[in-house]
Coordinates of C-alpha atoms in Angstrom, one line a residue:
Chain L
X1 CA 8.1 65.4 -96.7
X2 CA 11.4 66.1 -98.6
X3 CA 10.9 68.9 -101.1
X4 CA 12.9 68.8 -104.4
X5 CA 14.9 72.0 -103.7
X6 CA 16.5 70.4 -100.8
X7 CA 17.9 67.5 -103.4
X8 CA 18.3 70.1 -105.8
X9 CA 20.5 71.9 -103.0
X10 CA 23.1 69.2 -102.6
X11 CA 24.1 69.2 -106.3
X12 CA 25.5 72.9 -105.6
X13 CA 28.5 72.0 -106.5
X14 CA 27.7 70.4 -109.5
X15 CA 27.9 67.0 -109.8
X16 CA 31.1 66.0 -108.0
X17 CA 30.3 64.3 -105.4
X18 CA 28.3 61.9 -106.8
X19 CA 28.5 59.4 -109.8
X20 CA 26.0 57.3 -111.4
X21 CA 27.0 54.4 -113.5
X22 CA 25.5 51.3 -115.4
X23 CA 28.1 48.4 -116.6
X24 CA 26.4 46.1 -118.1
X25 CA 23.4 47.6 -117.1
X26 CA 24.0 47.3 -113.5
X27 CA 23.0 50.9 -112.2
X28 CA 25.1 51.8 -109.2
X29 CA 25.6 55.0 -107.6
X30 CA 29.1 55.7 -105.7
X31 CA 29.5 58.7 -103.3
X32 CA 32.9 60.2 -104.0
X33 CA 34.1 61.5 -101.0
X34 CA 32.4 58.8 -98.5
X35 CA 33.1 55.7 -100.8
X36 CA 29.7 53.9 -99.8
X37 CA 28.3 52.1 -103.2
X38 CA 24.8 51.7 -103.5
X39 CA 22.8 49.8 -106.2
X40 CA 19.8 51.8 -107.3
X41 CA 16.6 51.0 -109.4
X42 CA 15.3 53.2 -112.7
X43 CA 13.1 55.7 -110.5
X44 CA 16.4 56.8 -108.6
X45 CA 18.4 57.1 -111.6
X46 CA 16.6 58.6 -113.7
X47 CA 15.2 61.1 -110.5
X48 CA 19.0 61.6 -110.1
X49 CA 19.7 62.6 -113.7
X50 CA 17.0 65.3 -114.0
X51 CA 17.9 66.9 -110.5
X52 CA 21.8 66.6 -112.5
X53 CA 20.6 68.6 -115.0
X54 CA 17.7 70.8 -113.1
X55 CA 19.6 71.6 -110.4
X56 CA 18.9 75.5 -110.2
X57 CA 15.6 75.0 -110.7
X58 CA 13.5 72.8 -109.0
X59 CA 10.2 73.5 -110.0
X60 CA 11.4 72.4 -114.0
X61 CA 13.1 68.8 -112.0
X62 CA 9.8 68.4 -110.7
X63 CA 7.8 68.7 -113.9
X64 CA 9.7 66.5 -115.9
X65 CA 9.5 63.9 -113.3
X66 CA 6.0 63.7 -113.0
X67 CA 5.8 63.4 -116.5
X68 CA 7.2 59.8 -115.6
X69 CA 6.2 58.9 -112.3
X70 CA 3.6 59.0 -110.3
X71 CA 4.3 61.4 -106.9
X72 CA 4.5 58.6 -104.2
X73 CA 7.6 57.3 -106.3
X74 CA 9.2 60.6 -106.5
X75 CA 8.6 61.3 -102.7
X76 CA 10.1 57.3 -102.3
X77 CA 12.9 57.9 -103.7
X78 CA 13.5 61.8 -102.4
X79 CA 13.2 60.2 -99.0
X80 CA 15.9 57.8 -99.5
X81 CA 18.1 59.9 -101.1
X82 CA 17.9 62.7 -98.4
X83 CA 18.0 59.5 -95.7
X84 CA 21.4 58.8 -97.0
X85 CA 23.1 62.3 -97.0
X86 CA 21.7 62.2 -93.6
X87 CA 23.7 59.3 -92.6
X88 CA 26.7 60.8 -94.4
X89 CA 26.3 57.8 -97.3
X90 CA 25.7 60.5 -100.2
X91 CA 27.3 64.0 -100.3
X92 CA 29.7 63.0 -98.0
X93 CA 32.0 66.2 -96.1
X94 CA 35.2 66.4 -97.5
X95 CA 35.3 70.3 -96.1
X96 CA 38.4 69.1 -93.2
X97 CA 40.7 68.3 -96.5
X98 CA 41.8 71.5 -97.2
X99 CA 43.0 72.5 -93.5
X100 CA 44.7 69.0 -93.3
X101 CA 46.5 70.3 -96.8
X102 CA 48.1 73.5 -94.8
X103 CA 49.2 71.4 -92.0
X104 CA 50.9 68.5 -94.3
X105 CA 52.7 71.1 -96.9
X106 CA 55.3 71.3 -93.6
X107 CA 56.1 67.7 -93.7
X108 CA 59.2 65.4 -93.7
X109 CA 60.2 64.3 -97.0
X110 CA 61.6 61.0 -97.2
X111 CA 62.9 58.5 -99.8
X112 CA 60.8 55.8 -99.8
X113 CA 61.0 54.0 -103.2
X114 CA 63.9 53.6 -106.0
X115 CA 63.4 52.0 -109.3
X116 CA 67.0 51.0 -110.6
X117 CA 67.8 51.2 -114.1
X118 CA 70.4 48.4 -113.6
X119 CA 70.9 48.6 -117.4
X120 CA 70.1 50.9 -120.2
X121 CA 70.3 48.2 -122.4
X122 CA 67.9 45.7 -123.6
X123 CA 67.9 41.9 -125.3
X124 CA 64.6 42.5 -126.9
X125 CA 63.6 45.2 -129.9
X126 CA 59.8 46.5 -129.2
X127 CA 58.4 48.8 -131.5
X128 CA 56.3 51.3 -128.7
X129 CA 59.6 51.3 -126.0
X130 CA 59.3 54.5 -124.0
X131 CA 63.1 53.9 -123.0
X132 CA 63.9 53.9 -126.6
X133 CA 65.2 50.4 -126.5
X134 CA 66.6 50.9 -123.3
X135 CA 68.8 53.6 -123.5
X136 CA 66.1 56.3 -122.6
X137 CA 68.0 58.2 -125.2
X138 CA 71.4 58.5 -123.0
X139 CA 74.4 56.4 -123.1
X140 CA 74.3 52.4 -123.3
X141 CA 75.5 51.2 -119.9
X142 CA 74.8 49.1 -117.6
X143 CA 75.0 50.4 -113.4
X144 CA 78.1 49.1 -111.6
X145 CA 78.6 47.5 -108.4
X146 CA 79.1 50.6 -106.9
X147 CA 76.6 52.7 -107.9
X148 CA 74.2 49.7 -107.0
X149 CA 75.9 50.2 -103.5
X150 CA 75.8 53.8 -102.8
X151 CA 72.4 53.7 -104.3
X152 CA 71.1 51.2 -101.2
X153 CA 72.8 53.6 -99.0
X154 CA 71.3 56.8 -100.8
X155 CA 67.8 54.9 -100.0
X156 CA 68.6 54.0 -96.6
X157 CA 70.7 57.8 -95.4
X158 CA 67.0 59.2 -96.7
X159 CA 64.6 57.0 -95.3
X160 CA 63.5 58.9 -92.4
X161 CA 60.8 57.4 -90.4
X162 CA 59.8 54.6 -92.8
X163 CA 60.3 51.0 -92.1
X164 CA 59.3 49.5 -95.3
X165 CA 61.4 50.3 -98.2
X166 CA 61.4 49.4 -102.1
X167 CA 64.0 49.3 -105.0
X168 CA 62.4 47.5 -108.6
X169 CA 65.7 46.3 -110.8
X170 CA 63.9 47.8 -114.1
X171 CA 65.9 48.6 -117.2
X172 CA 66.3 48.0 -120.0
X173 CA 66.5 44.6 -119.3
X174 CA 68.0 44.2 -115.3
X175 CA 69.2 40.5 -116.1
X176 CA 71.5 41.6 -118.7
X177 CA 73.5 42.5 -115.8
X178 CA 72.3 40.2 -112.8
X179 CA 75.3 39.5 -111.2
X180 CA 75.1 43.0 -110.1
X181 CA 71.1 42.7 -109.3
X182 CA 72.7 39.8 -107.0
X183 CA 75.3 41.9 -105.6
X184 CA 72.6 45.1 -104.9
X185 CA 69.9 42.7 -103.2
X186 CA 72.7 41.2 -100.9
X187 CA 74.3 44.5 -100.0
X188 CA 70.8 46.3 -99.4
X189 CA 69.6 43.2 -97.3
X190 CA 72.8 43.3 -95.0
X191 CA 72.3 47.1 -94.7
X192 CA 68.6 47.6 -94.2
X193 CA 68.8 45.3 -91.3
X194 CA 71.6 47.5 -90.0
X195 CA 69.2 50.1 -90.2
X196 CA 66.3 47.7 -88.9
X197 CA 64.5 48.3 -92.0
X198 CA 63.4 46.1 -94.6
X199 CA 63.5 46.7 -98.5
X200 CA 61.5 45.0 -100.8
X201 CA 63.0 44.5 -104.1
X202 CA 60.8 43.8 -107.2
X203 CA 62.4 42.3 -110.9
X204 CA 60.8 43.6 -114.1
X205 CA 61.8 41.6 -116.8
X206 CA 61.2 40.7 -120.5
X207 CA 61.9 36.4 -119.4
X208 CA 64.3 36.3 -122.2
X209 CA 66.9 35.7 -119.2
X210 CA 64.9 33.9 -116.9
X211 CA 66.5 30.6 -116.9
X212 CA 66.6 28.5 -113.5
X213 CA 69.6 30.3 -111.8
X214 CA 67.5 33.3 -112.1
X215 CA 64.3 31.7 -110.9
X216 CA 66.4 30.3 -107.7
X217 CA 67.5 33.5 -106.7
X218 CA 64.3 35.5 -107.4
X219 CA 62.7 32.6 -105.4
X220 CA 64.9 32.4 -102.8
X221 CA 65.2 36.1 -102.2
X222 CA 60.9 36.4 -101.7
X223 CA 61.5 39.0 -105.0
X224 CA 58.2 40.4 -106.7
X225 CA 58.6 39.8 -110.5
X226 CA 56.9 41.3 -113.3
X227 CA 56.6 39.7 -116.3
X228 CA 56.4 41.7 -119.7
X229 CA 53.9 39.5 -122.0
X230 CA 51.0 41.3 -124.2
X231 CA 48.8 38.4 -124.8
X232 CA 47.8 36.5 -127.8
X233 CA 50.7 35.4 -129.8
X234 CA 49.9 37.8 -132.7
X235 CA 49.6 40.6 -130.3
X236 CA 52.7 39.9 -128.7
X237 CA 55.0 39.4 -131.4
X238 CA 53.8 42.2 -133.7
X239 CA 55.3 44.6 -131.3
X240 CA 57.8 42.5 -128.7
X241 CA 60.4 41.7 -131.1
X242 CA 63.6 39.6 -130.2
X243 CA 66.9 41.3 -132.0
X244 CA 66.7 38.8 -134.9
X245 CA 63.6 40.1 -135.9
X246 CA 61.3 37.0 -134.6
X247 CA 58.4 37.2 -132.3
X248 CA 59.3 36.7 -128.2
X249 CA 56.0 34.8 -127.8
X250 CA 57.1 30.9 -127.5
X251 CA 60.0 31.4 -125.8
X252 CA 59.0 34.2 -123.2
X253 CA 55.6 32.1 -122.6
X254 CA 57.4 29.0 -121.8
X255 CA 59.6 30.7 -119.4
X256 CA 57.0 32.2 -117.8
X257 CA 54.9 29.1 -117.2
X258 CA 57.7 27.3 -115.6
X259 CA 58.5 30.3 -113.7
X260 CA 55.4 30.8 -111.8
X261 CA 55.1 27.0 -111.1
X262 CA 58.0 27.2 -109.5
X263 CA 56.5 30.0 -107.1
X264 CA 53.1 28.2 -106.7
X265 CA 52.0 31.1 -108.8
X266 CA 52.2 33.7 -106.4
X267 CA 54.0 36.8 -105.7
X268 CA 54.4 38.0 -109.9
X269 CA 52.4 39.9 -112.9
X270 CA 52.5 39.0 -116.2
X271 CA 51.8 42.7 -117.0
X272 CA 51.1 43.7 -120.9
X273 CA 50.6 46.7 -122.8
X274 CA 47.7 46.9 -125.1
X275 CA 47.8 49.5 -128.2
X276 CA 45.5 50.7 -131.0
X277 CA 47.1 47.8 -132.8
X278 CA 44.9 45.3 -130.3
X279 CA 41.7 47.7 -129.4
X280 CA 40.0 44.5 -128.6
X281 CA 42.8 43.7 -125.8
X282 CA 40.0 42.1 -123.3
X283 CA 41.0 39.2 -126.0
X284 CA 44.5 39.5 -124.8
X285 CA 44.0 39.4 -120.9
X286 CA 41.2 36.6 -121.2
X287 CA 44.4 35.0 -123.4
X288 CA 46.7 35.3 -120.5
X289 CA 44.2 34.1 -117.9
X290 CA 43.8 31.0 -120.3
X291 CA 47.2 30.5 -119.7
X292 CA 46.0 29.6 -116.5
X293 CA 48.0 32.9 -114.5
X294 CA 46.5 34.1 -111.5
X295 CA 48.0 37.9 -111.6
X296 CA 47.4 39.8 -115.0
X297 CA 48.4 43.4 -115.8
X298 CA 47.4 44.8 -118.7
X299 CA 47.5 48.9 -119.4
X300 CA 47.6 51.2 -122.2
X301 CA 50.7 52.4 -124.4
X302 CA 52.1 55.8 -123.6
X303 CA 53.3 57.1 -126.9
X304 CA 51.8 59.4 -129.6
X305 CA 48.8 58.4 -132.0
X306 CA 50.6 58.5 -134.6
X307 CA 53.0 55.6 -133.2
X308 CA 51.1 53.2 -131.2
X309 CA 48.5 55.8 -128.8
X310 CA 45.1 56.0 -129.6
X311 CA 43.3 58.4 -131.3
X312 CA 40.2 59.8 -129.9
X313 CA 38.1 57.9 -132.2
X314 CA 39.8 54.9 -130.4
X315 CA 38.7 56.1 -127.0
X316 CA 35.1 55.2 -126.6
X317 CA 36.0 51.4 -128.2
X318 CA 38.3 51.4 -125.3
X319 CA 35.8 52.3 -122.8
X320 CA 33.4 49.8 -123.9
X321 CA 36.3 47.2 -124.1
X322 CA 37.1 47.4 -120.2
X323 CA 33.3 46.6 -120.0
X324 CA 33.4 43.6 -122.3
X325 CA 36.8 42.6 -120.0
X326 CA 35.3 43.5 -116.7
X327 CA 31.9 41.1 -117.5
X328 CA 34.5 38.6 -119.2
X329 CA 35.9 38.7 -115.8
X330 CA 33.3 38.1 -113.8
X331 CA 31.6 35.4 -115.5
X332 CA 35.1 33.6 -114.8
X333 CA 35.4 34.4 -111.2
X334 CA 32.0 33.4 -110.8
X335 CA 32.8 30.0 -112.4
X336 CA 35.4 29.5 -109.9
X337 CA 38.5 31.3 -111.7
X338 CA 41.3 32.8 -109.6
X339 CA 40.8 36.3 -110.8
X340 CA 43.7 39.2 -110.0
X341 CA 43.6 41.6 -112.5
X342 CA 45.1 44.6 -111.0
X343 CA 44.0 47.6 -112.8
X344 CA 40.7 46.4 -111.2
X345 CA 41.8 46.1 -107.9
X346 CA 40.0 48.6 -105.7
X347 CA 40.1 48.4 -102.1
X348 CA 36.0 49.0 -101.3
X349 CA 35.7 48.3 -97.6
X350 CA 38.6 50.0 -95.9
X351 CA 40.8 52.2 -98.4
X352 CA 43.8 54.4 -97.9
X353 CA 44.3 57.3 -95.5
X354 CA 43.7 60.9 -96.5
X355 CA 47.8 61.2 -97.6
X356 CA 47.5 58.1 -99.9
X357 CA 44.3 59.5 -101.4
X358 CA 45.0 63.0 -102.5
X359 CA 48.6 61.4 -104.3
X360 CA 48.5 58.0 -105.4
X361 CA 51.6 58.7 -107.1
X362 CA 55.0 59.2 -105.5
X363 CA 57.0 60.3 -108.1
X364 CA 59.9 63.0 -107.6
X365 CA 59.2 63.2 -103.5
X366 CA 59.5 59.5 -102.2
X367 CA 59.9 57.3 -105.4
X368 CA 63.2 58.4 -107.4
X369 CA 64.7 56.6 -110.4
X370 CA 68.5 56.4 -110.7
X371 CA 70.1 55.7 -114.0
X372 CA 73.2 53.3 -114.4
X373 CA 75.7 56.3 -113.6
X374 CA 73.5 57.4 -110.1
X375 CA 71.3 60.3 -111.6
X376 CA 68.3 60.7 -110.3
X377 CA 64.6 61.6 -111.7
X378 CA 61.6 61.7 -110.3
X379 CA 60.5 58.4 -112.5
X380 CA 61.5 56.0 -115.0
X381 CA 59.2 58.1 -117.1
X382 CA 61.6 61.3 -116.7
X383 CA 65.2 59.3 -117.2
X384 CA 66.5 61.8 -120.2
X385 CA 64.4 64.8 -119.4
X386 CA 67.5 66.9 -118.5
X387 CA 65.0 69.8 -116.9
X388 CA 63.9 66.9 -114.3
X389 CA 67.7 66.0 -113.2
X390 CA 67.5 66.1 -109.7
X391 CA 70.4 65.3 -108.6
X392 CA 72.7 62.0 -107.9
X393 CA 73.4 59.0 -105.5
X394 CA 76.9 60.4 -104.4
X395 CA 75.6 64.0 -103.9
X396 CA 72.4 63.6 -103.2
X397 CA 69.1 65.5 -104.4
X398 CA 70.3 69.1 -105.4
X399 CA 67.1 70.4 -106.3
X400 CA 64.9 70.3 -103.3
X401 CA 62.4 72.5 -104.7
X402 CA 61.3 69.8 -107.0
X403 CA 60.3 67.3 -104.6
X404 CA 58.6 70.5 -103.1
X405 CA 56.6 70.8 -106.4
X406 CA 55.7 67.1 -107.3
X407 CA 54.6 66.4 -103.2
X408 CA 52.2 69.4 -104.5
X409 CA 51.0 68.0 -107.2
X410 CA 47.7 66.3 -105.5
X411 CA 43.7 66.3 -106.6
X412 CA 43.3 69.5 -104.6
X413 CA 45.6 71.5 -106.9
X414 CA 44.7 70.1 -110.3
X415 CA 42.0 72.0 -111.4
X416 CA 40.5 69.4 -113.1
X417 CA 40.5 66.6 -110.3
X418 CA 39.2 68.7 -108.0
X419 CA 35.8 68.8 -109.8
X420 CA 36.0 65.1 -111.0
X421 CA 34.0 62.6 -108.9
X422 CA 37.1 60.3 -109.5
X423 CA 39.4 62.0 -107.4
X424 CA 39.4 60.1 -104.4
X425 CA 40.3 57.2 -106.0
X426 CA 42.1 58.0 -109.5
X427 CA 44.0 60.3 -106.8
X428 CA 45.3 63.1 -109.5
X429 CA 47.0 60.2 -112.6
X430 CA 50.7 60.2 -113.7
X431 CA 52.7 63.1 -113.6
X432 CA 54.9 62.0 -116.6
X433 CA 51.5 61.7 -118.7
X434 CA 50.5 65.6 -117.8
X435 CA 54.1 66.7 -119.0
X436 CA 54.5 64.6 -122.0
X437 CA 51.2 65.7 -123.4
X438 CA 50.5 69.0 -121.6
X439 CA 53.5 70.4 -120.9
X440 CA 53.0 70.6 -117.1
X441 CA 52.3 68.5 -113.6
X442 CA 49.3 70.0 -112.8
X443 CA 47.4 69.6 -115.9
X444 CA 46.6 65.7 -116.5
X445 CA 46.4 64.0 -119.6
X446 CA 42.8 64.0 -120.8
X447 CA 42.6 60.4 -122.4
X448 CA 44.4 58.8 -119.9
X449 CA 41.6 60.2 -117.3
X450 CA 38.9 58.9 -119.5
X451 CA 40.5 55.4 -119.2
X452 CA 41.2 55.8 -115.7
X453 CA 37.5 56.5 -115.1
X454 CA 36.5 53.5 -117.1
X455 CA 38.8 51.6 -115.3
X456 CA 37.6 52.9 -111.8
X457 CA 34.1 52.1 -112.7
X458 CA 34.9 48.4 -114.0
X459 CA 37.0 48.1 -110.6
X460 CA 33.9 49.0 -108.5
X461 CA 31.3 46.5 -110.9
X462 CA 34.1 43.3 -110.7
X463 CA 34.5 44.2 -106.7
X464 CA 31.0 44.1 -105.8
X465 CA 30.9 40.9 -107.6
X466 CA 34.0 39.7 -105.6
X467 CA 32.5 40.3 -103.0
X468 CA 29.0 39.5 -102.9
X469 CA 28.7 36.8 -105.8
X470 CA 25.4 36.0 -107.5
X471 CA 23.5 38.1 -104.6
X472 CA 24.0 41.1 -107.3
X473 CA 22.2 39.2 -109.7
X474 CA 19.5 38.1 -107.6
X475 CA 19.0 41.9 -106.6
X476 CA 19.0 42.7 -110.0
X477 CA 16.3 40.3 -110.6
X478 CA 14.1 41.2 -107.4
X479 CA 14.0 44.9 -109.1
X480 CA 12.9 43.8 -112.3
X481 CA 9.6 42.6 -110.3
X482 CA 9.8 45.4 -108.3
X483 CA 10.0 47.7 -111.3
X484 CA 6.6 45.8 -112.9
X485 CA 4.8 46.2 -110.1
X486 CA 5.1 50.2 -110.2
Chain U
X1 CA 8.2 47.9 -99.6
X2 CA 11.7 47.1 -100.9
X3 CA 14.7 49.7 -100.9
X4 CA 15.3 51.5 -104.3
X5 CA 18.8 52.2 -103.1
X6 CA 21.1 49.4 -101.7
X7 CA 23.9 50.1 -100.2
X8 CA 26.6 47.7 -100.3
X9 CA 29.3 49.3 -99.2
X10 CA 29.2 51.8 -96.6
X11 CA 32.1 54.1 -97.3
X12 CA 35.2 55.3 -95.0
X13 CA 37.5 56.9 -97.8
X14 CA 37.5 60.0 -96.2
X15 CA 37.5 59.9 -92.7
X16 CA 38.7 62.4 -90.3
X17 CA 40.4 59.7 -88.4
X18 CA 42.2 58.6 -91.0
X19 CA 44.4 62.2 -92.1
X20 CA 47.6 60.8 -90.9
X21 CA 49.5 58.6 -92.9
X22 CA 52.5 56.1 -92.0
X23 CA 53.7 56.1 -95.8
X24 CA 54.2 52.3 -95.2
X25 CA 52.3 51.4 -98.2
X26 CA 53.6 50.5 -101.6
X27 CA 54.2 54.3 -103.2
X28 CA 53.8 55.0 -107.2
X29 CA 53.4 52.6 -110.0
X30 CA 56.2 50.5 -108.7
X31 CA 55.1 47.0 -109.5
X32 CA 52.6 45.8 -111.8
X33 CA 52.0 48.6 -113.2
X34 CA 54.6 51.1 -114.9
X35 CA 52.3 54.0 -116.8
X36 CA 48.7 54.1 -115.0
X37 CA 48.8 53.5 -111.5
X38 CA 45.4 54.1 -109.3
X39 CA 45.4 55.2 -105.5
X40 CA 43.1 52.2 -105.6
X41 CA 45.1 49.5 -105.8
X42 CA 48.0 50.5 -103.6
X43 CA 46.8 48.7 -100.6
X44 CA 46.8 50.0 -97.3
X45 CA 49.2 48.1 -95.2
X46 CA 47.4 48.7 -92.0
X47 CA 43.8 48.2 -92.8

C-alpha cells in the first residue's frame, strides 16, 4: 500500500512539476515536464491540494483527509497517483536538462529570422502604438531598395545550417512603400534559391492599402498576412484611428473580407489587440469569428496602465475573460465552427524539442529587426533602444556578446520560470516585456505571466476538446455518478 | 471500478531523444502574434 509520505515526497520541490486546474469546472491535472494531461475527479483534487499544502508533514495531510474521505478512497487515489509517477506520467525527470544546457552554450549561432521595418511611417493614427506612430521614435523613412537587398543577403551570408528562413515586411505600415516589399521578395527569392534555401516572407498590415494589386502579389507570392483588426466596431475605432480622425472599422473590414476570399481563407490572421478599454474582449474575438474568419489573433496591449495596460485590479477580469472566451470557443467548434484562435494553439501530442522549449523566443540570437537605414535590434520591440543597437546590414552584428546574452536568456536562468509549472510551455515570455517593466532580460514581466498562464491553461481546456469532442463531457458526466455513489 | 485520473494525453515534452534541435521551426513572435508569443504554438516542423 502506498503511504502518504511517499506522495508527500514528490512535492519536494514544491509544486512545480505539477498543476491542477478547473476551467469551467473541468478539473484537469498537467504534468509539467512530461506534458501527459489527465482529467481527475474531486477525491484526487482535493487529495492533491492538501498533500500541496502538507507536504512536510504527512501525518497533518492524512488527517485532514480522513476528515473527508473514507480510507479506501484515499488509498484509490494514492495508488493512482503513485501508478503514474511510476510510468513517468506525473513528476516527470527533467534532471538531463541542465547537462544538455552546458553542452548547447557552445553552439553555432545563426540568423534565422528578420522582421523588416520597410517603413517607419504609418497611414493610420492609433492611440496605444508601441512604434509611436511608426517612427519608433527615430527618423520618418521608409527602407530603400538597397538596404532591402543587402538585408536578404545579411540573412542569407548568416544562415548557417538552416534551410528554412523568414523576413515579416512590418512597419509602420510596409505598403506605404510596396514597390520596394516587391523588389525585396523578388530579390530574396532569386537568392535563397542560390543558396538552396527557402525564405518565407510574412505581410503585417493595417488593410488601408490592401487593394487588389496588393492581394495579387501577396497571393501570388504564397505570403503569410496579418491583418491588424480589434473587433467590434466600437472597439476598433476608439483606438485605430485613420489620419482624419474617423474610425478604420468599415473600410479595413471590407478589405479584409474580400482579401481572405480571395485566399480561400487560408494562410492570414486578423490579429487584434485588446486593452483595458475592452476588458470584455472575448466579445471582440467571438465578433471577428462572426465575421465568419477562420484565423483570429487577439493579445494584450503593451503599454503603461496609465495609457492603455491594465492595472492589477484588471488582471483577474482578464483571467476570467480567457475562460468565458475559451468555453465561447468551444461551444462553436463543437457546433461545427472552424476554430484557429492562436494564442490557444498548443501542440499536446508531440511538442517541440528540448531547444524550442527552454526559448520560445528568438529575439537578439536568430530573429533580428533591421530599421529602414539597416540597424539592427534584437526585436521590433527594441528599434530605438540605443543600448540594444547591435549592429547593421552592411557591417554586420558588432556586438556578439549580445546574442551571447539573449540565447541565455531561457527558463533555466530566470529565476522565476524555473519554479513555474509553466515553463515548458510559456518557455521563459518576451524579453522586451522584462526590460520595459523590469529593467532586465532575466526578470519577466509579472502580469504578462499571469496572462500567459491563463492563456496556457485555456489552450490545454479548448485542445482537449479539439481533440476528443463531447467524450469530455460524457466523462464529466460518468464522474458525477461516480462521485454519488462514494 | 472506474479510473479517478484519465489520462488523455500521455506526454513527450521532454524527452531525452528529443535534446537536439534543427531550428527549422518558425522562431519568436514572427507572425500572428507581435507581443506574447508561447513555445506552444510555434509548431514543430518535423513532428
Amino acid at each position: 500500500m502506498v503511504r502518504i509520505s511517499e506522495l508527500c515526497s514528490l512535492f519536494s520541490d514544491g509544486n512545480k512539476n505539477i498543476h491542477k486546474f478547473k476551467i469551467k469546472g473541468l478539473p484537469i491535472l498537467l504534468d509539467a515536464a512530461g506534458g501527459s494531461v489527465h482529467l481527475i475527479d474531486d477525491a484526487v483534487w482535493d487529495i492533491l491540494e492538501s498533500i500541496e499544502k502538507n507536504r512536510t508533514s504527512p501525518a497533518i495531510a492524512l488527517e485532514e483527509l480522513e476528515k473527508k474521505y473514507p480510507p479506501k478512497v484515499i488509498d484509490e487515489v494514492m495508488e493512482e497517483l503513485v501508478s503514474l509517477w511510476e510510468q513517468g506520467l506525473l513528476f516527470a525527470d527533467e534532471s538531463f536538462v541542465e547537462e544538455f544546457l552546458n553542452a548547447e552554450e557552445n553552439g553555432e549561432l545563426t540568423v534565422k529570422a528578420l522582421c523588416l521595418h520597410i517603413a517607419h511611417d504609418c497611414n493610420m493614427t492609433c492611440g496605444y502604438c508601441f512604434a509611436s506612430q511608426g517612427s519608433f521614435g527615430l527618423e520618418r523613412e521608409i527602407m530603400s531598395e538597397e538596404v532591402g537587398e543587402r538585408t536578404v543577403d545579411f540573412l542569407l551570408e548568416n544562415s548557417g545550417s538552416r534551410k528554412n528562413l523568414e523576413i515579416d515586411f512590418f512597419g509602420g505600415e510596409p505598403l506605404i512603400n510596396f514597390k520596394v516589399v516587391e523588389h525585396i521578395t523578388a530579390y530574396g527569392k532569386k537568392k535563397a534559391e542560390e543558396y538552396g534555401k527557402t525564405i518565407n516572407f510574412t505581410l503585417t498590415t493595417n488593410c488601408l492599402l490592401l487593394d487588389e494589386e496588393v492581394c495579387e502579389f501577396v497571393n501570388e507570392n504564397g505570403m503569410q498576412v496579418i491583418l491588424s483588426l480589434d473587433g467590434r466596431k466600437a472597439t476598433n475605432d476608439r483606438v485605430r484611428l485613420l489620419k482624419n480622425g474617423g474610425g478604420s472599422y468599415d473600410t479595413v473590414v471590407e478589405r479584409i473580407m474580400k482579401f481572405v476570399e480571395s485566399r480561400n481563407h487560408e494562410n492570414y490572421y486578423v490579429r487584434g489587440t485588446f486593452t483595458r478599454k475592452n476588458l470584455d474582449f472575448s466579445r471582440d474575438v467571438f465578433h471577428l469569428f462572426d465575421l465568419g474568419l477562420k484565423h483570429v489573433s487577439v493579445e494584450p496591449v503593451v503599454a503603461p496602465p496609465e495609457e492603455y495596460g491594465f492595472y492589477g485590479e484588471d488582471i483577474p477580469l482578464l483571467e476570467e475573460e480567457y475562460e468565458n472566451l475559451a468555453e465561447g470557443l468551444v461551444k462553436r467548434m463543437l457546433a461545427g465552427q472552424d476554430i484557429d484562435f492562436y494564442h490557444f494553439n498548443i501542440d499536446l501530442d508531440d511538442g517541440q524539442c528540448l531547444p524550442r522549449k527552454i526559448r520560445g523566443c528568438g529575439a537578439g540570437f536568430e530573429y533580428f529587426a533591421v530599421t529602414p537605414t539597416g540597424d539592427i535590434y534584437p526585436c521590433h520591440q527594441f528599434v530605438g533602444e540605443k543600448n540594444f543597437l547591435m549592429g547593421n546590414v552592411f557591417e554586420g552584428i558588432k556586438e556578439r556578446y549580445m546574442m551571447e546574452l539573449f540565447r541565455s536568456a531561457h527558463i533555466f536562468s530566470k529565476s522565476r520560470c524555473r519554479e513555474c509549472w509553466a515553463r515548458f510551455l510559456c518557455s521563459g515570455g518576451c524579453h522586451a516585456s522584462a526590460y520595459q517593466f523590469n529593467g532586465n532580460l532575466f526578470e519577466p514581466f509579472e502580469t504578462a505571466c499571469i496572462l500567459q498562464k491563463k492563456r496556457i491553461e485555456c489552450g490545454i481546456y479548448f485542445q482537449l476538446y479539439k481533440k476528443f469532442g463531447h467524450k469530455i463531457s460524457e466523462i464529466m458526466n460518468s464522474r458525477d455518478s461516480l462521485g454519488e455513489k462514494d | 471500478m472506474a479510473s479517478r485520473v484519465i489520462t488523455l494525453i500521455k506526454g513527450t515534452a521532454v524527452k531525452t531523444d528529443r535534446t537536439v534541435g534543427c531550428g527549422e521551426c518558425q522562431t519568436s513572435c514572427q507572425s500572428a502574434c507581435k507581443t506574447s508569443c508561447t513555445v506552444g504554438n510555434q509548431k514543430c516542423l518535423n513532428s
